[in-house]
CSV table of C-alpha atoms in Angstrom, one decimal:
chain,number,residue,atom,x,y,z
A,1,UNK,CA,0.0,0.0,0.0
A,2,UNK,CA,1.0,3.7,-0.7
A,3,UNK,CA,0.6,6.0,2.7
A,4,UNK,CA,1.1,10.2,2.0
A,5,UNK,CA,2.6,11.0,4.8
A,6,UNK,CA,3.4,14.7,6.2
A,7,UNK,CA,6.1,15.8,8.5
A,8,UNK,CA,6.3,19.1,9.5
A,9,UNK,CA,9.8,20.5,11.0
A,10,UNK,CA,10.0,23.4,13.2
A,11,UNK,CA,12.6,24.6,14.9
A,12,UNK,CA,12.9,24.0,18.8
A,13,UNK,CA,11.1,26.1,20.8
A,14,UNK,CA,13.4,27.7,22.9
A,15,UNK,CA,15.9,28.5,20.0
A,16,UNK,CA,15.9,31.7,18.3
A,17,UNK,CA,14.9,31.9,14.4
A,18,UNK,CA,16.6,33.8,12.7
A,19,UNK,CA,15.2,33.1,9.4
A,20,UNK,CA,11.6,33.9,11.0
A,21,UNK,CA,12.7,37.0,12.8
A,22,UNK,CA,13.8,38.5,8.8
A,23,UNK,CA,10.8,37.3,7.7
A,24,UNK,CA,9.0,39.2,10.5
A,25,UNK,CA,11.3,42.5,9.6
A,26,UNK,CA,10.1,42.1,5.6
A,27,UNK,CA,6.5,41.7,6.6
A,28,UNK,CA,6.3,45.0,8.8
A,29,UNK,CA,8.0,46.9,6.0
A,30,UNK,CA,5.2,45.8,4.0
A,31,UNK,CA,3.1,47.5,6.5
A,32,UNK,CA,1.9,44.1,7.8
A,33,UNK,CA,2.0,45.2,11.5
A,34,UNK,CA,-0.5,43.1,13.1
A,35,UNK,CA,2.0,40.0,12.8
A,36,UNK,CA,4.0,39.5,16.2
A,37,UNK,CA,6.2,36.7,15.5
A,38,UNK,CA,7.4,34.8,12.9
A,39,UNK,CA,8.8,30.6,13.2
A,40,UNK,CA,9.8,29.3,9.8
A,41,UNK,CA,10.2,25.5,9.1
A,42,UNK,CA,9.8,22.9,6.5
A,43,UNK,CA,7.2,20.9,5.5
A,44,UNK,CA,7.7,17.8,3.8
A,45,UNK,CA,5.7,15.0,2.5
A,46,UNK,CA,6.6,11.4,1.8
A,47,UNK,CA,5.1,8.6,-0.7
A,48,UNK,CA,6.0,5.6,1.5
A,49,UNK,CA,5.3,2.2,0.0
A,50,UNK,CA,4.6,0.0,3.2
A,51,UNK,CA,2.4,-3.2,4.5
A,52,UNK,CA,0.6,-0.9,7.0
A,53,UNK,CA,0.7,2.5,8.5
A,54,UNK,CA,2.4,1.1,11.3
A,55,UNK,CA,5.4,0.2,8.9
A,56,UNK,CA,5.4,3.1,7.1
A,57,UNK,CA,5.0,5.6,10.2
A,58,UNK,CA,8.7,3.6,11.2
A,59,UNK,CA,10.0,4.4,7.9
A,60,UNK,CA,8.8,8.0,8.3
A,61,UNK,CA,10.5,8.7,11.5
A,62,UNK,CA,13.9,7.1,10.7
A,63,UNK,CA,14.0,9.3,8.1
A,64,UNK,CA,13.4,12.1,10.0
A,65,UNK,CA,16.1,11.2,12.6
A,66,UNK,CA,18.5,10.2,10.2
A,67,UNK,CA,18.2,12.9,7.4
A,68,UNK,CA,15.4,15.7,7.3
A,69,UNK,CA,15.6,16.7,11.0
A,70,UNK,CA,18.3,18.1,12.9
A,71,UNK,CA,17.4,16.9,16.8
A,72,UNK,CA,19.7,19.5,18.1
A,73,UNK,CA,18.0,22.4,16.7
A,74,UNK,CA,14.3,21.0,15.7
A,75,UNK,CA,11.3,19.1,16.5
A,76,UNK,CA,9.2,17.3,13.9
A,77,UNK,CA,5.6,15.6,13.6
A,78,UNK,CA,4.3,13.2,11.7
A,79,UNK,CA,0.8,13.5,10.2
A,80,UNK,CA,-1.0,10.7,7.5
A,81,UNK,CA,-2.5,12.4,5.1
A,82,UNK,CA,-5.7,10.8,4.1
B,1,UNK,CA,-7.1,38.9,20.1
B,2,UNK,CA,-3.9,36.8,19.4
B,3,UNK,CA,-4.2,34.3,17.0
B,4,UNK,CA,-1.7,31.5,15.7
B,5,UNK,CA,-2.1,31.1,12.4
B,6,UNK,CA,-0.2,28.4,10.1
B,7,UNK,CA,0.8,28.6,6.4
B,8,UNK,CA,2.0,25.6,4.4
B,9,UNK,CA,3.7,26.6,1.3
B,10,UNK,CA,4.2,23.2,-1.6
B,11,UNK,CA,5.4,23.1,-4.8
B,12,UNK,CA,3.0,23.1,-7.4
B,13,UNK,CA,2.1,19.6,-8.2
B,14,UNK,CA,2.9,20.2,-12.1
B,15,UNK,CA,6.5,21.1,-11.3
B,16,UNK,CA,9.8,19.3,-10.5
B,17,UNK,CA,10.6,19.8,-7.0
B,18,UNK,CA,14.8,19.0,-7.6
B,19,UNK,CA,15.2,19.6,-3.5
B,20,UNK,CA,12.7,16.6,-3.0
B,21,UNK,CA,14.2,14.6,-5.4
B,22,UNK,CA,17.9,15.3,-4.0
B,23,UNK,CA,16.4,14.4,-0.8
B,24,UNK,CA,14.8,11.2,-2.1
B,25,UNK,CA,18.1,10.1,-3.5
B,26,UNK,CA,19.5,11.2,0.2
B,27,UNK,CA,17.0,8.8,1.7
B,28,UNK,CA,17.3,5.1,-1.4
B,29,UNK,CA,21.6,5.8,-0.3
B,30,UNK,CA,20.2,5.5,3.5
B,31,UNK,CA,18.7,2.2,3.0
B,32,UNK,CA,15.3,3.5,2.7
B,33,UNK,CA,13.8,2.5,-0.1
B,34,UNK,CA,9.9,2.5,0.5
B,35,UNK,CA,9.8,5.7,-0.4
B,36,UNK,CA,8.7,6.6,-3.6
B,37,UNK,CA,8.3,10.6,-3.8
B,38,UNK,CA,9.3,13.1,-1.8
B,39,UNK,CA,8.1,16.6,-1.6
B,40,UNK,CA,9.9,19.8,0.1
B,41,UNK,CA,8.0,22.7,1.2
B,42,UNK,CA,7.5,25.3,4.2
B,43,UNK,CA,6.0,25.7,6.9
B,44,UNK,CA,5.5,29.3,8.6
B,45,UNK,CA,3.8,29.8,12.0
B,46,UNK,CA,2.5,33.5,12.2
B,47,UNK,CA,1.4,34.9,15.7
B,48,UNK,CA,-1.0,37.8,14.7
B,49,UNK,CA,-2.5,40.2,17.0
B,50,UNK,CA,-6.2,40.9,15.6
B,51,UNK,CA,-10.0,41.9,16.1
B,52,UNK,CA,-11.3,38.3,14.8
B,53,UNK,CA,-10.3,35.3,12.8
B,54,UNK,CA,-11.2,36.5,9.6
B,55,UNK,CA,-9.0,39.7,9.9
B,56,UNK,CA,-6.3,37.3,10.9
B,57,UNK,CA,-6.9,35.7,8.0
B,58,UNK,CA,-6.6,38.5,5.7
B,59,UNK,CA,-3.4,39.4,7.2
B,60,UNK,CA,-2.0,36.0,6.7
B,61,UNK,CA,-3.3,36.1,3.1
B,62,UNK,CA,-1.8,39.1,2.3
B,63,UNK,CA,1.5,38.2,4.2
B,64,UNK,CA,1.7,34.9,1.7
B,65,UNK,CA,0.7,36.5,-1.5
B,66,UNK,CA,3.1,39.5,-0.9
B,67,UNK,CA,6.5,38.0,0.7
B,68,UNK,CA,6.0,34.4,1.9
B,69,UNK,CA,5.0,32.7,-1.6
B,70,UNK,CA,5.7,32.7,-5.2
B,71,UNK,CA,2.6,31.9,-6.9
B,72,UNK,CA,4.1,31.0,-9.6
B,73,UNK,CA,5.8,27.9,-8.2
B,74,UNK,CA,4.0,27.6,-4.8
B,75,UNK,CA,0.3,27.1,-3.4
B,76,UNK,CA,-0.1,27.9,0.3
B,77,UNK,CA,-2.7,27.0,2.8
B,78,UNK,CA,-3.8,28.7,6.1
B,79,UNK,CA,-4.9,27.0,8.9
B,80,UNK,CA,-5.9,28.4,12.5
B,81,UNK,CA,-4.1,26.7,15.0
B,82,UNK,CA,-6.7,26.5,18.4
């Protein structure tokens, strides 16, 4: 079976983004100054070829740990997408 | 009222997506081959200070049509987050 499955990475809390804190600069110059913060991650979605969900939710995860996540500086989730 | 509002930003579907594919290859030299496809977007968390959820909404909108999108390669979605 095929799953579609979504993992969304964001970085950690705690940690300071500097990619989201430019963002937040660009969007007040635009005059956007209702927006307080800014956190900017990835999104990624996987076609995972798998017996179950079970199987392919394992697959999912290793390949967040070993490639599209850094643990250090982020936190991911993984979603099915139906 | 504060609201936390998410924006997922894909590729269009029509469109190569070479970071995916890198990232795919990244993933079959891993060992992990059940995955077929693999798909690289973003993923922004805006907190936005507003009067309701549907001028939240038009600040997000605006916010992904001016600076955080390229229409021309990207769809986005908005989604509240309670």
């Amino acid at each position: 079976m095929t799953f579609q499955v979504q993992i969304k990475i964001m970085p950690l809390k705690d940690l300071l983004d500097p990619q989201g804190k430019a963002v937040l600069g660009g969007l007040h110059n635009l005059g956007l100054g209702g927006i307080q913060d800014v956190r900017v991650g990835k999104n990624i979605t996987l076609q995972i070829e798998a017996d179950n969900e079970s199987a392919a939710r394992a697959i999912a995860e290793e390949a967040s740990k070993k490639l599209l996540a850094n643990a250090v500086m982020e936190h991911f989730e993984i979603e099915f997408v139906k």
